[in-house]
Amino acid sequence: MMNIVLIGFMGTGKSSVGRLLAEKLSYAFVDTDALIEERAGLSIPQMFAKFGEKYFRQREKDIIKETCNRTHTVISTGGGVPIFEANRQILQNGRNIIVCLRANIPTILNRTKGRGDRPLLKNDLHKMQALLKQRMPFYNQADFIIDTDELSPLQIVNEIMVYLRRRKK
Ligand SMILES: Nc1ncnc2c1ncn2[C@@H]1O[C@H](COP(=O)(O)OP(=O)(O)OP(=O)(O)O)[C@@H](O)[C@H]1O
Ligand SMILES: O=C(O)C1=C[C@@H](O)[C@@H](O)[C@H](O)C1
Ligand SMILES: [Mg+2]
């Protein structure tokens, strides 16, 4: 069986929804950000500060490669994963179902306010808008896109389950 890969901007709910979806499907769960931190023994901000973003992106690519070889796994990705061509090629291998979680800027600001664990998160509406706009074309390459603004994590999981069932037919 295929993996379900969740992509989307910071704060769209990939980690929370992914964990729940994995439970519902009885799949394994991998969160790329958490795995990178665990392996490095450093938090993401520490890693950016010590070794730079480039280093983080290399670790991220390694983990994407590795996890895509699994089956029956829900993979919650970091917000920057689909921005890189190499990652897209690895993810779009025909064995993964790619689901994008989308949220508008006020929702994202609300869900991420006070978080100090995301170095690229600027608490600035315009910067956030610019980054989101730049990334949108890549997020939009997903197989299925859900607007999450008005939905609870459980409702999002249910929508994904409906989509998966429909795909099977
Ligand atoms: N559908 C939702 N409704 C309300 N709150 C939500 C929803 N989804 C996520 N949240 C909350 O928003 C915050 C961010 O969610 P989460 O960490 O899952 O996002 P993420 O996409 O994994 O972000 P990142 O890319 O930074 O890891 C959390 O506090 C979470 O509880
Ligand atoms: O959007 C991004 O580029 C990032 C999102 C987070 O999930 C982390 O992967 C990291 O902070 C970078
Ligand atoms: Mg996350």
PDB file of C-alpha atoms in Angstrom, residues 22-154:
ATOM      1  CA  ALA A  22      -1.967   7.443  10.859  1.00  0.00           C
ATOM      2  CA  GLU A  23      -3.924   6.300  13.900  1.00  0.00           C
ATOM      3  CA  LYS A  24      -7.145   5.994  11.891  1.00  0.00           C
ATOM      4  CA  LEU A  25      -5.465   4.043   9.103  1.00  0.00           C
ATOM      5  CA  SER A  26      -3.276   2.008  11.476  1.00  0.00           C
ATOM      6  CA  TYR A  27      -0.283   3.273   9.549  1.00  0.00           C
ATOM      7  CA  ALA A  28       3.128   4.218  10.872  1.00  0.00           C
ATOM      8  CA  PHE A  29       3.738   7.920  11.323  1.00  0.00           C
ATOM      9  CA  VAL A  30       6.835   9.908  10.408  1.00  0.00           C
ATOM     10  CA  ASP A  31       7.242  13.643  10.906  1.00  0.00           C
ATOM     11  CA  THR A  32      10.279  14.758   8.932  1.00  0.00           C
ATOM     12  CA  ASP A  33      11.002  17.806  11.132  1.00  0.00           C
ATOM     13  CA  ALA A  34      10.815  15.747  14.318  1.00  0.00           C
ATOM     14  CA  LEU A  35      13.016  13.018  12.836  1.00  0.00           C
ATOM     15  CA  ILE A  36      15.652  15.513  11.709  1.00  0.00           C
ATOM     16  CA  GLU A  37      15.736  17.030  15.195  1.00  0.00           C
ATOM     17  CA  GLU A  38      15.896  13.650  16.870  1.00  0.00           C
ATOM     18  CA  ARG A  39      18.765  12.437  14.715  1.00  0.00           C
ATOM     19  CA  ALA A  40      20.787  15.626  15.037  1.00  0.00           C
ATOM     20  CA  GLY A  41      20.107  16.008  18.735  1.00  0.00           C
ATOM     21  CA  LEU A  42      19.384  19.652  17.942  1.00  0.00           C
ATOM     22  CA  SER A  43      16.239  21.686  17.530  1.00  0.00           C
ATOM     23  CA  ILE A  44      15.542  23.233  14.107  1.00  0.00           C
ATOM     24  CA  PRO A  45      16.457  26.768  15.296  1.00  0.00           C
ATOM     25  CA  GLN A  46      19.699  25.409  16.789  1.00  0.00           C
ATOM     26  CA  MET A  47      20.474  23.633  13.543  1.00  0.00           C
ATOM     27  CA  PHE A  48      19.834  26.728  11.423  1.00  0.00           C
ATOM     28  CA  ALA A  49      21.991  28.815  13.757  1.00  0.00           C
ATOM     29  CA  LYS A  50      24.871  26.352  13.956  1.00  0.00           C
ATOM     30  CA  PHE A  51      25.034  24.892  10.454  1.00  0.00           C
ATOM     31  CA  GLY A  52      22.734  27.023   8.318  1.00  0.00           C
ATOM     32  CA  GLU A  53      19.585  26.291   6.350  1.00  0.00           C
ATOM     33  CA  LYS A  54      21.511  24.454   3.630  1.00  0.00           C
ATOM     34  CA  TYR A  55      22.624  21.818   6.081  1.00  0.00           C
ATOM     35  CA  PHE A  56      19.055  21.382   7.302  1.00  0.00           C
ATOM     36  CA  ARG A  57      17.799  20.981   3.709  1.00  0.00           C
ATOM     37  CA  GLN A  58      20.328  18.242   3.041  1.00  0.00           C
ATOM     38  CA  ARG A  59      19.223  16.312   6.143  1.00  0.00           C
ATOM     39  CA  GLU A  60      15.637  16.859   5.062  1.00  0.00           C
ATOM     40  CA  LYS A  61      16.277  15.449   1.599  1.00  0.00           C
ATOM     41  CA  ASP A  62      17.995  12.382   3.093  1.00  0.00           C
ATOM     42  CA  ILE A  63      14.974  11.713   5.275  1.00  0.00           C
ATOM     43  CA  ILE A  64      12.522  12.185   2.413  1.00  0.00           C
ATOM     44  CA  LYS A  65      14.466   9.644   0.351  1.00  0.00           C
ATOM     45  CA  GLU A  66      14.531   7.198   3.201  1.00  0.00           C
ATOM     46  CA  THR A  67      10.894   7.473   4.260  1.00  0.00           C
ATOM     47  CA  CYS A  68       9.585   7.198   0.711  1.00  0.00           C
ATOM     48  CA  ASN A  69      10.927   3.659   0.602  1.00  0.00           C
ATOM     49  CA  ARG A  70       8.512   2.698   3.339  1.00  0.00           C
ATOM     50  CA  THR A  71       4.936   1.504   2.920  1.00  0.00           C
ATOM     51  CA  HIS A  72       1.834   2.025   5.061  1.00  0.00           C
ATOM     52  CA  THR A  73       3.220   5.251   6.430  1.00  0.00           C
ATOM     53  CA  VAL A  74       1.790   8.715   6.879  1.00  0.00           C
ATOM     54  CA  ILE A  75       4.587  11.219   6.306  1.00  0.00           C
ATOM     55  CA  SER A  76       4.122  14.745   7.619  1.00  0.00           C
ATOM     56  CA  THR A  77       6.673  16.916   5.873  1.00  0.00           C
ATOM     57  CA  GLY A  78       8.307  20.204   6.768  1.00  0.00           C
ATOM     58  CA  GLY A  79       6.822  23.257   5.058  1.00  0.00           C
ATOM     59  CA  GLY A  80       9.747  23.640   2.652  1.00  0.00           C
ATOM     60  CA  VAL A  81       9.939  20.065   1.375  1.00  0.00           C
ATOM     61  CA  PRO A  82       8.042  20.391  -1.950  1.00  0.00           C
ATOM     62  CA  ILE A  83       9.875  23.594  -2.853  1.00  0.00           C
ATOM     63  CA  PHE A  84      12.900  21.617  -3.984  1.00  0.00           C
ATOM     64  CA  GLU A  85      12.852  19.817  -7.318  1.00  0.00           C
ATOM     65  CA  ALA A  86      14.844  16.865  -5.983  1.00  0.00           C
ATOM     66  CA  ASN A  87      12.295  16.320  -3.202  1.00  0.00           C
ATOM     67  CA  ARG A  88       9.391  16.578  -5.626  1.00  0.00           C
ATOM     68  CA  GLN A  89      10.928  13.924  -7.822  1.00  0.00           C
ATOM     69  CA  ILE A  90      11.357  11.619  -4.854  1.00  0.00           C
ATOM     70  CA  LEU A  91       7.820  12.239  -3.594  1.00  0.00           C
ATOM     71  CA  GLN A  92       6.063  11.999  -6.941  1.00  0.00           C
ATOM     72  CA  ASN A  93       7.174   8.453  -7.525  1.00  0.00           C
ATOM     73  CA  GLY A  94       3.710   7.057  -8.148  1.00  0.00           C
ATOM     74  CA  ARG A  95       3.730   5.206  -4.842  1.00  0.00           C
ATOM     75  CA  ASN A  96       2.769   8.151  -2.668  1.00  0.00           C
ATOM     76  CA  ILE A  97      -0.511   9.951  -2.364  1.00  0.00           C
ATOM     77  CA  ILE A  98       0.260  13.604  -1.811  1.00  0.00           C
ATOM     78  CA  VAL A  99      -2.233  15.649   0.178  1.00  0.00           C
ATOM     79  CA  CYS A 100      -1.844  19.391   0.615  1.00  0.00           C
ATOM     80  CA  LEU A 101      -3.267  21.190   3.628  1.00  0.00           C
ATOM     81  CA  ARG A 102      -4.068  24.794   2.868  1.00  0.00           C
ATOM     82  CA  ALA A 103      -4.921  27.684   5.149  1.00  0.00           C
ATOM     83  CA  ASN A 104      -5.204  31.406   4.636  1.00  0.00           C
ATOM     84  CA  ILE A 105      -2.792  33.871   6.209  1.00  0.00           C
ATOM     85  CA  PRO A 106      -4.884  34.900   9.243  1.00  0.00           C
ATOM     86  CA  THR A 107      -5.362  31.240  10.121  1.00  0.00           C
ATOM     87  CA  ILE A 108      -1.660  30.549   9.710  1.00  0.00           C
ATOM     88  CA  LEU A 109      -0.717  33.549  11.865  1.00  0.00           C
ATOM     89  CA  ASN A 110      -3.178  32.448  14.493  1.00  0.00           C
ATOM     90  CA  ARG A 111      -1.940  28.864  14.536  1.00  0.00           C
ATOM     91  CA  THR A 112       1.737  29.794  14.633  1.00  0.00           C
ATOM     92  CA  LYS A 113       1.799  32.827  16.900  1.00  0.00           C
ATOM     93  CA  GLY A 114       4.225  32.540  19.761  1.00  0.00           C
ATOM     94  CA  ARG A 115       6.071  29.636  18.193  1.00  0.00           C
ATOM     95  CA  GLY A 116       9.835  29.958  18.410  1.00  0.00           C
ATOM     96  CA  ASP A 117      10.652  26.694  16.688  1.00  0.00           C
ATOM     97  CA  ARG A 118      10.384  27.823  13.047  1.00  0.00           C
ATOM     98  CA  PRO A 119      13.233  30.110  11.963  1.00  0.00           C
ATOM     99  CA  LEU A 120      11.584  30.997   8.634  1.00  0.00           C
ATOM    100  CA  LEU A 121       8.372  32.082  10.285  1.00  0.00           C
ATOM    101  CA  LYS A 122       8.230  35.853  10.225  1.00  0.00           C
ATOM    102  CA  ASN A 123       5.489  37.326  12.302  1.00  0.00           C
ATOM    103  CA  ASP A 124       4.849  39.728   9.460  1.00  0.00           C
ATOM    104  CA  LEU A 125       1.805  39.552   7.258  1.00  0.00           C
ATOM    105  CA  HIS A 126       3.508  40.757   4.092  1.00  0.00           C
ATOM    106  CA  LYS A 127       6.564  38.541   4.368  1.00  0.00           C
ATOM    107  CA  MET A 128       4.354  35.582   5.059  1.00  0.00           C
ATOM    108  CA  GLN A 129       2.147  36.393   2.088  1.00  0.00           C
ATOM    109  CA  ALA A 130       5.181  36.664  -0.185  1.00  0.00           C
ATOM    110  CA  LEU A 131       6.609  33.337   0.946  1.00  0.00           C
ATOM    111  CA  LEU A 132       3.266  31.603   0.609  1.00  0.00           C
ATOM    112  CA  LYS A 133       2.707  33.039  -2.871  1.00  0.00           C
ATOM    113  CA  GLN A 134       6.136  31.890  -3.990  1.00  0.00           C
ATOM    114  CA  ARG A 135       5.456  28.378  -2.709  1.00  0.00           C
ATOM    115  CA  MET A 136       1.852  27.993  -3.824  1.00  0.00           C
ATOM    116  CA  PRO A 137       2.642  26.498  -7.262  1.00  0.00           C
ATOM    117  CA  PHE A 138       4.521  23.665  -5.573  1.00  0.00           C
ATOM    118  CA  TYR A 139       1.912  22.963  -2.920  1.00  0.00           C
ATOM    119  CA  ASN A 140      -0.709  22.918  -5.675  1.00  0.00           C
ATOM    120  CA  GLN A 141       0.931  19.932  -7.345  1.00  0.00           C
ATOM    121  CA  ALA A 142      -0.630  17.657  -4.705  1.00  0.00           C
ATOM    122  CA  ASP A 143      -3.141  14.954  -5.626  1.00  0.00           C
ATOM    123  CA  PHE A 144      -5.677  16.365  -3.211  1.00  0.00           C
ATOM    124  CA  ILE A 145      -5.910  19.809  -1.600  1.00  0.00           C
ATOM    125  CA  ILE A 146      -7.970  20.659   1.474  1.00  0.00           C
ATOM    126  CA  ASP A 147      -8.853  24.095   2.816  1.00  0.00           C
ATOM    127  CA  THR A 148      -8.460  23.694   6.535  1.00  0.00           C
ATOM    128  CA  ASP A 149      -9.569  27.109   7.825  1.00  0.00           C
ATOM    129  CA  GLU A 150     -13.011  25.969   8.887  1.00  0.00           C
ATOM    130  CA  LEU A 151     -12.213  22.359   9.754  1.00  0.00           C
ATOM    131  CA  SER A 152     -11.004  20.604  12.877  1.00  0.00           C
ATOM    132  CA  PRO A 153      -8.117  18.122  12.548  1.00  0.00           C
ATOM    133  CA  LEU A 154     -10.636  15.274  12.868  1.00  0.00           C
TER     134      LEU A 154
END
